[in-house]
Structure formats: C-alpha cells, structure tokens
N, CA, C and O atoms as a DFTB+ gen file, in Angstrom:
464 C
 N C O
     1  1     329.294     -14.496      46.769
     2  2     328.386     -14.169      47.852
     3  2     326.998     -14.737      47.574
     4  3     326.274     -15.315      48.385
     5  1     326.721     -14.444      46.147
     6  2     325.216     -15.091      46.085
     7  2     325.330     -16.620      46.023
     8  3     324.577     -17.439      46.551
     9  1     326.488     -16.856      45.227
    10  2     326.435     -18.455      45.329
    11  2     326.280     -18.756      46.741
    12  3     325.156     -19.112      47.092
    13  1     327.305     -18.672      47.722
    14  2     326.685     -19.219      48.792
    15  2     325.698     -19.231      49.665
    16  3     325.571     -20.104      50.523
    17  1     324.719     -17.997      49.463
    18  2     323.484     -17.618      49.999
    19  2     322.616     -19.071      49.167
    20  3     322.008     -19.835      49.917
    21  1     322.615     -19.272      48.116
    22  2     321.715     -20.297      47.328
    23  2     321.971     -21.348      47.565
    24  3     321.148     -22.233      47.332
    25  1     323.286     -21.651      48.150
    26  2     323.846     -23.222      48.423
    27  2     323.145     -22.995      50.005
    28  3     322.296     -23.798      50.393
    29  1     323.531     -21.954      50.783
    30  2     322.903     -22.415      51.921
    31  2     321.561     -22.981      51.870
    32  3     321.174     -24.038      52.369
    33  1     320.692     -21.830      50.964
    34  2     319.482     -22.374      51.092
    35  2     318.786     -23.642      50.409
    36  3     317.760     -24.191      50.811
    37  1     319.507     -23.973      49.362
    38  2     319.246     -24.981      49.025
    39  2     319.950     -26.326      50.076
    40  3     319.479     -27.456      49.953
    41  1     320.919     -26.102      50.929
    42  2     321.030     -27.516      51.960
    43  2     319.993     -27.267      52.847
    44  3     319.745     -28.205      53.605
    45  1     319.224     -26.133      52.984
    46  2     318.107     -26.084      54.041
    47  2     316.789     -26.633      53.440
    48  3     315.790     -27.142      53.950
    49  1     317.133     -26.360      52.245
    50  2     315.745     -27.084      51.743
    51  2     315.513     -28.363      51.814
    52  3     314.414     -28.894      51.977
    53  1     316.703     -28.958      51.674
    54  2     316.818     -30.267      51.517
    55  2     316.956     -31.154      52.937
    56  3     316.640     -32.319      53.180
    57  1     317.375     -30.430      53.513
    58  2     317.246     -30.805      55.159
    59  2     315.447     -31.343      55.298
    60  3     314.978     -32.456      55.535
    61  1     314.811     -30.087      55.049
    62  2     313.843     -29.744      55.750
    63  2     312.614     -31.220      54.567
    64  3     311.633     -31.904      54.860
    65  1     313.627     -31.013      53.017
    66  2     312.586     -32.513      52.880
    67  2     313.022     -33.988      53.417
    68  3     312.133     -34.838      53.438
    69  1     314.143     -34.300      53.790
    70  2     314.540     -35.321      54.408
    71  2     313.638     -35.322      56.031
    72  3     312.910     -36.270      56.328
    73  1     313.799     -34.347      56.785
    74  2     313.108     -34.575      58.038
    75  2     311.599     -33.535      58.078
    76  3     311.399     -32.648      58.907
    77  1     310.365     -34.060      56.599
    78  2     309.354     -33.460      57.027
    79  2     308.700     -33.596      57.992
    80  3     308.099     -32.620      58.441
    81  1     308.613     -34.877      58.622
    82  2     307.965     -35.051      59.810
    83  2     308.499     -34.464      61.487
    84  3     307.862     -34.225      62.513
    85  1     309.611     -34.407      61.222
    86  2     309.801     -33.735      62.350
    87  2     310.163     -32.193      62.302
    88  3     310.452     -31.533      63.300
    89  1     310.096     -31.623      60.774
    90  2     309.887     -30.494      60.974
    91  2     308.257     -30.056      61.080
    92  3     307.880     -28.885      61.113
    93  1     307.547     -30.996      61.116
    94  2     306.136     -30.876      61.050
    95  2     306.025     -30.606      62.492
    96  3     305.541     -29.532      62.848
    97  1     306.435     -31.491      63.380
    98  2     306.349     -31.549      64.777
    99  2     306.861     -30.510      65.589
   100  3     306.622     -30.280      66.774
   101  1     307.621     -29.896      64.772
   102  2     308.304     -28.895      65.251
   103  2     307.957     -27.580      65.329
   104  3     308.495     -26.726      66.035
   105  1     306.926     -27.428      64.489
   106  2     306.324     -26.072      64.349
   107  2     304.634     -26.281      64.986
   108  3     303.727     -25.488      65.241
   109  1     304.752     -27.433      65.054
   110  2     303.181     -28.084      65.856
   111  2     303.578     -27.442      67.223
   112  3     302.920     -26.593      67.824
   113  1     304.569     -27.902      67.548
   114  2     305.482     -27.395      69.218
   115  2     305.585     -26.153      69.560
   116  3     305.496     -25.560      70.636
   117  1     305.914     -25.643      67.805
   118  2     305.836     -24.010      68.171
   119  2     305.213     -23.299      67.989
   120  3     305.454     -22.164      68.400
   121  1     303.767     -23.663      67.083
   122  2     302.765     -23.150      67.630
   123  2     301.810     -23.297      68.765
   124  3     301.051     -22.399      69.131
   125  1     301.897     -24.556      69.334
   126  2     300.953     -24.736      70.401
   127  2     301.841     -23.721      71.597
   128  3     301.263     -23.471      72.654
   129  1     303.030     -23.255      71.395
   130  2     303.981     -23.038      72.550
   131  2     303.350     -21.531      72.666
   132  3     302.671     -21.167      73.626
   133  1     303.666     -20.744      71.583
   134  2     303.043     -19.425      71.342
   135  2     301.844     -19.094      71.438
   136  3     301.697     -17.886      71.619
   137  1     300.517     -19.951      71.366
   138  2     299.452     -20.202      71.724
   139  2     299.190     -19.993      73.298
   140  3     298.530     -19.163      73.923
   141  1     300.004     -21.124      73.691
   142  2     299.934     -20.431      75.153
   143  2     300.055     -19.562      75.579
   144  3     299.197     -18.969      76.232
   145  1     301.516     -19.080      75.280
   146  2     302.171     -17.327      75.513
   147  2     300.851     -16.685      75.388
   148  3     300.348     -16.197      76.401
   149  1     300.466     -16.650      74.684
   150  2     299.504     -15.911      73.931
   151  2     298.097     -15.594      74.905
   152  3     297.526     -14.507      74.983
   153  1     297.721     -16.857      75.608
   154  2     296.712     -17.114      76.007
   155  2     296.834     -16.654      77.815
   156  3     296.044     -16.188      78.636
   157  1     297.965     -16.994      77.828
   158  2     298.602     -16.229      79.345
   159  2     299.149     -15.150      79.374
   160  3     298.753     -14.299      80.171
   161  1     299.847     -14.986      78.805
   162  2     300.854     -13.696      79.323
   163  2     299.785     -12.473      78.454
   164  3     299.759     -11.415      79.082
   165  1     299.215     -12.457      77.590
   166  2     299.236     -10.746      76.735
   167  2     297.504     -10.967      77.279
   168  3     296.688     -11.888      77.235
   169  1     297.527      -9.330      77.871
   170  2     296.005      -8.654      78.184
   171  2     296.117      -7.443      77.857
   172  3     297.034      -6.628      77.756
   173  1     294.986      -7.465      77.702
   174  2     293.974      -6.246      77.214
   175  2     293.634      -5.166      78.222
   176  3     292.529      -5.407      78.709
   177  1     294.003      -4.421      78.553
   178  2     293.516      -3.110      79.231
   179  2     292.445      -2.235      78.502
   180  3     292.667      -1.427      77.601
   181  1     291.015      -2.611      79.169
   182  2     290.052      -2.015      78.762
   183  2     289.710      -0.659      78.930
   184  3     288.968      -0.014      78.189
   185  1     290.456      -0.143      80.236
   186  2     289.566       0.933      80.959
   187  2     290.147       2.345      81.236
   188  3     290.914       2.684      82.137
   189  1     289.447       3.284      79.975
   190  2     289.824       4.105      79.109
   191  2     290.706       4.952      80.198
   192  3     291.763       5.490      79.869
   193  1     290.155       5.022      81.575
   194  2     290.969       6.261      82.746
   195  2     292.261       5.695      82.976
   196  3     293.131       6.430      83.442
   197  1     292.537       4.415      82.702
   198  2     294.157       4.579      82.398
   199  2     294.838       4.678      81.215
   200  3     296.035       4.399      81.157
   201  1     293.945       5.199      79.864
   202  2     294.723       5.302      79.002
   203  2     294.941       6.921      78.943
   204  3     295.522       7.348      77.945
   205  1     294.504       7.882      79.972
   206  2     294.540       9.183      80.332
   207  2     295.364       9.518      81.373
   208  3     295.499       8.883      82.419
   209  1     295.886      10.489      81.070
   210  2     296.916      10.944      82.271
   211  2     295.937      11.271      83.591
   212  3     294.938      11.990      83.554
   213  1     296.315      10.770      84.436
   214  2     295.964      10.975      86.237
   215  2     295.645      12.471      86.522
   216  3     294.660      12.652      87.237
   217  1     296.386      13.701      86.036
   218  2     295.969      14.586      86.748
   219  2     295.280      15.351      85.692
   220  3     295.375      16.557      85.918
   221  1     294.657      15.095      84.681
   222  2     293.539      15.798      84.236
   223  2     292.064      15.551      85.078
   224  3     291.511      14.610      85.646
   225  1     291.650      17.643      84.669
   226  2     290.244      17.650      86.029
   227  2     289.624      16.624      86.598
   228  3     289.319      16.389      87.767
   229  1     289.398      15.707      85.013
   230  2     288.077      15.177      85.518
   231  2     288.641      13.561      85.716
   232  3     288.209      12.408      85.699
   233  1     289.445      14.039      85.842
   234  2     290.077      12.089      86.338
   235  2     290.330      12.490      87.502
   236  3     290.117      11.562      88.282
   237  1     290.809      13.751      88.226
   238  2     290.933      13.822      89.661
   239  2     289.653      13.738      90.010
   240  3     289.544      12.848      90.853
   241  1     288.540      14.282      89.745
   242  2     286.934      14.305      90.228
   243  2     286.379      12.634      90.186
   244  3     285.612      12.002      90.912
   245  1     287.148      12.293      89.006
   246  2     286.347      10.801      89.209
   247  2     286.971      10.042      89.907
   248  3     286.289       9.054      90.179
   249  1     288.327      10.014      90.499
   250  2     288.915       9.783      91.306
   251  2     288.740      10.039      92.930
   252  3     289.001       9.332      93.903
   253  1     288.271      11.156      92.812
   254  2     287.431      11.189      94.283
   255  2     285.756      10.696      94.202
   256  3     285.068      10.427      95.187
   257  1     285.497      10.673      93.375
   258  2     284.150      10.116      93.052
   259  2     284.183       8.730      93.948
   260  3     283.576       8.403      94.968
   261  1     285.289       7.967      93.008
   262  2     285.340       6.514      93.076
   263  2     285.908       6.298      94.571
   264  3     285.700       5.175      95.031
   265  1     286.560       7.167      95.353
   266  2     286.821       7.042      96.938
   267  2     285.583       7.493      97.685
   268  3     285.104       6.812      98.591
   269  1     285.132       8.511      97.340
   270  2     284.070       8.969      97.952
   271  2     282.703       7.186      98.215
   272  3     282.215       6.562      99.157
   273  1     282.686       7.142      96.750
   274  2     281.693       6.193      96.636
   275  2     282.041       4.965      96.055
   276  3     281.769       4.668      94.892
   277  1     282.790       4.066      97.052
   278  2     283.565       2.979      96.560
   279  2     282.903       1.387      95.822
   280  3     283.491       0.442      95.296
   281  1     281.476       1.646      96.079
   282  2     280.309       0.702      95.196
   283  2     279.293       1.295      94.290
   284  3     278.076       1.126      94.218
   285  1     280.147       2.060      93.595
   286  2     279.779       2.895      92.713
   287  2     279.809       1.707      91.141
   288  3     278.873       1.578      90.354
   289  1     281.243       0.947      91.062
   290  2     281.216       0.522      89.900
   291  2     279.844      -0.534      89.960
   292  3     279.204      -0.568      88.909
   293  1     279.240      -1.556      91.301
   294  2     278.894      -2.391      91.045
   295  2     277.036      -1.793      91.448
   296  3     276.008      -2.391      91.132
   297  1     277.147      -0.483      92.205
   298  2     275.083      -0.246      92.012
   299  2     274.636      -0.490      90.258
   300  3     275.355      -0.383      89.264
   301  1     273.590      -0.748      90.336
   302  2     272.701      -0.569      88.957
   303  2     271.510       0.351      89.735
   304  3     271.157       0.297      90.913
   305  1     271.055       1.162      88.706
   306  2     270.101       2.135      88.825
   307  2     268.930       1.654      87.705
   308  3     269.120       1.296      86.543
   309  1     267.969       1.737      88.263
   310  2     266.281       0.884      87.390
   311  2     265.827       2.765      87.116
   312  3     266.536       3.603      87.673
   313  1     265.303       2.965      86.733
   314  2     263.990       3.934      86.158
   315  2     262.955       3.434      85.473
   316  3     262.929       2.859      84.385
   317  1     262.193       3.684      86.150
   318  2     260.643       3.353      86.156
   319  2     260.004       3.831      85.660
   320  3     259.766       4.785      86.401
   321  1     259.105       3.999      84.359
   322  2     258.180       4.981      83.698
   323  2     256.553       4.529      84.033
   324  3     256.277       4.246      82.867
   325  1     256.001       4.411      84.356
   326  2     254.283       3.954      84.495
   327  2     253.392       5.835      84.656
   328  3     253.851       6.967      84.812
   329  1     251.804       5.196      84.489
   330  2     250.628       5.785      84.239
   331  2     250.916       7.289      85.380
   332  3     250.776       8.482      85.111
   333  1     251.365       6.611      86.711
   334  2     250.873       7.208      87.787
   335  2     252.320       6.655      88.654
   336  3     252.959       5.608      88.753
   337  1     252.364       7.701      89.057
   338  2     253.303       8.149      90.513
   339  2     252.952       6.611      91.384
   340  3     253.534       5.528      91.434
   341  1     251.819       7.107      91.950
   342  2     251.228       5.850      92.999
   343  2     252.161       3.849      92.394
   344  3     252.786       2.943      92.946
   345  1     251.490       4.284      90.611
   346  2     251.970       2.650      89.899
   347  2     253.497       2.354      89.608
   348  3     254.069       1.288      89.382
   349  1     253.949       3.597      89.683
   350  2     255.538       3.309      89.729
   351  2     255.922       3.362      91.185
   352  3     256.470       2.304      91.494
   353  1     255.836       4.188      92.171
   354  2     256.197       3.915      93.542
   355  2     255.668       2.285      93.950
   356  3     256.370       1.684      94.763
   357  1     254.324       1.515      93.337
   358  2     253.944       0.049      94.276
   359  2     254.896      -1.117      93.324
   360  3     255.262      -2.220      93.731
   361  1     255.278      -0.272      91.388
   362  2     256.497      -1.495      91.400
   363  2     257.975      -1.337      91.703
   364  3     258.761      -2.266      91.516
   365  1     258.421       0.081      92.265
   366  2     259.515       0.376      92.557
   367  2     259.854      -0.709      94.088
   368  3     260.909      -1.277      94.373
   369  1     258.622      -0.702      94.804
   370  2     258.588      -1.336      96.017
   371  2     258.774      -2.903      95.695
   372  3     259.497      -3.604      96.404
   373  1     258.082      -3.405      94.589
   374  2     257.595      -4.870      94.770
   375  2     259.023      -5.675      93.638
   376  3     259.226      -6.853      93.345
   377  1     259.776      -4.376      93.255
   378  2     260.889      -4.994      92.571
   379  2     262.151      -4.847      93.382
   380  3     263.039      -5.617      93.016
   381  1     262.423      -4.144      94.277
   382  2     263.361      -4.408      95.301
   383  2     262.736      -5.434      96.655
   384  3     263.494      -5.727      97.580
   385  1     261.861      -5.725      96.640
   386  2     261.758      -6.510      97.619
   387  2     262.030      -8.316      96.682
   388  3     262.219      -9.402      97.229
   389  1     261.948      -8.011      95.197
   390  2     262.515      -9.248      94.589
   391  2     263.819      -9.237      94.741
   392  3     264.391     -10.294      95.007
   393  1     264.365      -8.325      94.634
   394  2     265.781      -8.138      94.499
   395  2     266.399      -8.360      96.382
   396  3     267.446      -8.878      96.772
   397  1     265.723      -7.989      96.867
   398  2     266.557      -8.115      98.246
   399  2     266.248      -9.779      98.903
   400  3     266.924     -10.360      99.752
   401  1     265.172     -10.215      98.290
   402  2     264.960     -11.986      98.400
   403  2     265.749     -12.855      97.895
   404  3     265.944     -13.995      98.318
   405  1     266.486     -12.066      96.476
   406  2     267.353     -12.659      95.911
   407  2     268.956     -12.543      96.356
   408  3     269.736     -12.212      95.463
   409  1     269.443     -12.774      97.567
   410  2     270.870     -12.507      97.699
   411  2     271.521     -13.617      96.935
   412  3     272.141     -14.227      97.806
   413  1     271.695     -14.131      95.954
   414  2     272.796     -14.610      95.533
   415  2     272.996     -14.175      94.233
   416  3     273.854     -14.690      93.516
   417  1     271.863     -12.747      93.658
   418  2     272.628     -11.650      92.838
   419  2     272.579     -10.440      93.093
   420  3     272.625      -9.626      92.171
   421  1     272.484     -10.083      94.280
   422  2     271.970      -8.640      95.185
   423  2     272.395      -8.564      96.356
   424  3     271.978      -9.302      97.249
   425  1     273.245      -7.702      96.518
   426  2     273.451      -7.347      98.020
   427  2     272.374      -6.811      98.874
   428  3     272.032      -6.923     100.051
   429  1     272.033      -6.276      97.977
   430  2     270.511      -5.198      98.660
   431  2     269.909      -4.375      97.494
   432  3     270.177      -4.505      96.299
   433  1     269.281      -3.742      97.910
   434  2     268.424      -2.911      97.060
   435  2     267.351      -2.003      98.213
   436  3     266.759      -2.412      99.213
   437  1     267.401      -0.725      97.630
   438  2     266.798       0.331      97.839
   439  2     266.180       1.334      96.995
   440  3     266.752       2.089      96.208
   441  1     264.530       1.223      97.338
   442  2     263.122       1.906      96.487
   443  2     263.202       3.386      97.214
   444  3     263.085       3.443      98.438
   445  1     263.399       4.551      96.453
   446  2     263.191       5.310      97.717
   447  2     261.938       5.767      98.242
   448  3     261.754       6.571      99.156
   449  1     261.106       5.153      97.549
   450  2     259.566       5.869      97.896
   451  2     258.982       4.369      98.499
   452  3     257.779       4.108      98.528
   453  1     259.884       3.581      98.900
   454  2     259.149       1.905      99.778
   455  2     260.340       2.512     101.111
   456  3     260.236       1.856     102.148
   457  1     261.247       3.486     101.149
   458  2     262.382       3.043     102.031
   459  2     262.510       4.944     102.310
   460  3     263.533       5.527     101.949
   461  1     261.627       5.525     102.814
   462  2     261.758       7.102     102.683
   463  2     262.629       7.343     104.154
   464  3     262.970       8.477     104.491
C-alpha cells in the first residue's frame, strides 16, 4: 500500500518536472481564474440590520422609521456652534444657500431659521 502511494507520487513528480512550463501555465490559469471568482461573485454584506433577526423591537421601529422617512439614509445634518444665535442663524442661511446652488451634490437643503 505504501509502496504504491510513493510510486504514484513519485510518477507525479516527475511528470510535473518534465512539463514545468506548462504546469507553470497552468496554475497561472488557475489563479488568474479564481481571482476573478473572487472579484465577482463573493460580497461583503456590511449592514449590521441584516445580520439581526427582523422582528426584534427596534428593527421593527427602524423599519418603520426607514418607511416613514425614506431619505433618511441620504440627509446629512450640519450643527452649528458660533458666539451668538443671530451668527449661527446668518451662517446656517449662507451655507444652504451654497448648498442649494450646488445641485450636482445637493438635492436641496434646508436652514430652519433662513426657511421658518
């Protein structure tokens, strides 16, 4: 039994030095092949509420959250700290009116103390 386990492997060895070059090519083939696989088919699921079961509380709440308020994932929210009420309400104003000039990274924007 062992003899022939050692004879096999020794005609494989010897195979494999007679045709190094095309066993070279061959694993070139099969790695670039798996590479691909690799690069197409396998993803990553980032987003932790499906690694949680559906009917816990607060996945039903954020679940109506996310129907309730369906541009929820893509608002950004600014907070403003300055001296004075007055100096944060004139840049709360003068930075959504940049932002609403800019539509080709803003849908809109809304100050609520420029937009009462």
């Amino acid at each position: 039994m062992l003899n022939a386990a050692a004879r096999s492997l020794s005609v494989l060895a010897d195979a494999a030095r007679r045709a190094g070059a095309m066993l070279l090519v061959f694993f070139a083939a099969l790695t670039a092949g798996a590479g691909w696989y690799a690069a197409t088919a396998l993803r990553v699921d980032t987003d932790t509420s499906a690694m949680l079961d559906e009917t816990l509380d607060f996945q039903v709440r954020a679940k109506a959250l996310r129907a309730a308020f369906p541009e929820i994932k893509t608002d950004v929210a600014v907070v403003l700290r300055a001296p004075t009420m007055d100096e944060a309400d004139a840049f709360a104003g003068a930075l959504a009116a940049r932002a609403d000039a800019n539509d080709a990274a803003f849908d809109g924007a809304f100050a609520a103390a420029a937009d009462p």
